[in-house]
Coordinates of C-alpha atoms in Angstrom, one line a residue:
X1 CA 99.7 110.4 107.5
X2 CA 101.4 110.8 110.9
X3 CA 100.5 113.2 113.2
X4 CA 103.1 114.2 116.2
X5 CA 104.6 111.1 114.9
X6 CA 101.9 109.2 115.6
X7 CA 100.3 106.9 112.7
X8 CA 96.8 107.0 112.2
X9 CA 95.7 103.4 112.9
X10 CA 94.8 102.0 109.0
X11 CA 97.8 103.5 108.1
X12 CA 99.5 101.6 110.5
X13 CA 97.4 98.6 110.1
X14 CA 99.0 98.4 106.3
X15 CA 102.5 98.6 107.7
X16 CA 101.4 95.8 109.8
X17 CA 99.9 93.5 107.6
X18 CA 102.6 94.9 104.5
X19 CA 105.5 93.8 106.8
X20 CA 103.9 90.2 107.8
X21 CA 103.3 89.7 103.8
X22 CA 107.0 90.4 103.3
X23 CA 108.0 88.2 105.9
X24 CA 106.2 85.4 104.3
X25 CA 107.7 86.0 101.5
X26 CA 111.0 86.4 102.0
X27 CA 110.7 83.3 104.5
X28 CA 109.0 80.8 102.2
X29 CA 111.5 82.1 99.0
X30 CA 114.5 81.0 102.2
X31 CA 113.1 78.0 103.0
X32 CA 113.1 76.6 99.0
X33 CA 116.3 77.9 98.6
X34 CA 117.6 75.7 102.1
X35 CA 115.6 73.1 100.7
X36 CA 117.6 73.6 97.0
X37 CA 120.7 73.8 98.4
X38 CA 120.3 70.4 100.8
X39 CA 119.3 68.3 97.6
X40 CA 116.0 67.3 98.8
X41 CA 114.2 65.9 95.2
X42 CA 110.5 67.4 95.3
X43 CA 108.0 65.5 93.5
X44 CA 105.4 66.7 91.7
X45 CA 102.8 66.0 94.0
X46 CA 104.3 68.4 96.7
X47 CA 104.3 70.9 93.6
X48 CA 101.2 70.4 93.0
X49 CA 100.1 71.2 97.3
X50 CA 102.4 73.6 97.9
X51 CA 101.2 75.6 94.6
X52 CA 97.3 75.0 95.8
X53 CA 98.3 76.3 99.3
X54 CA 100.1 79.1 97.8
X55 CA 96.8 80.1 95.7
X56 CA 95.3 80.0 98.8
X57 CA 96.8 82.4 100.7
X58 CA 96.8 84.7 97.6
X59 CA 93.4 84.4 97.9
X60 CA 93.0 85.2 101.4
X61 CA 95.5 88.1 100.6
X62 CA 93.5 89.8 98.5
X63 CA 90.3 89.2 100.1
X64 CA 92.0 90.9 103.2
X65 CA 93.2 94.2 101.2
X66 CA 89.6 94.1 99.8
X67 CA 88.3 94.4 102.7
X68 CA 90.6 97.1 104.2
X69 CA 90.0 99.5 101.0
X70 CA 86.0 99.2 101.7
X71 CA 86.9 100.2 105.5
X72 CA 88.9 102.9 104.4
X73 CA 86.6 104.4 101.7
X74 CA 83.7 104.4 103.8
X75 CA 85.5 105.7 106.3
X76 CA 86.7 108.8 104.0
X77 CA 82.9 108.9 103.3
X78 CA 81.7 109.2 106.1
X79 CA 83.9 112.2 106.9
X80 CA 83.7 113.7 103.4
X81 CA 79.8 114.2 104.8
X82 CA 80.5 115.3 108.0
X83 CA 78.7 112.6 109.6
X84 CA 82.1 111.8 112.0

């Protein structure tokens, strides 16, 4: 989708947001492991937050790529009419 590699911007929105979902990721997956490895005990009741946090922003996740699709499609529609 680039052109004169240049990328058109909701493609490069999705990179964006794609990249700063992976960093999540791959940072909260480091920080248990640290916390593993230090033998920190975690009780249940930090389970049970840090699981109602992480639904959360699963949640909010979704809801975000929900709303980028809708931009996108009625984007395309609106040039599949030739009202751009």
């Amino acid at each position: 989708m680039a052109r004169n590699g240049v990328m058109a911007p909701a493609t490069s929105c999705m990179v964006t947001f794609s990249t700063i979902m992976l960093r999540l990721f791959f940072g909260l997956s480091l920080l248990l492991l640290i916390s593993i490895a230090h033998g920190e005990e975690i009780d249940t009741g930090n389970y049970r937050a840090i699981s109602q946090e992480v639904v959360g922003i699963i949640i909010i996740i979704r809801d975000a790529w929900i709303s980028v699709v809708n931009t996108i499609t009625s984007a395309v529609i609106t040039i599949l009419q030739g009202k751009f």
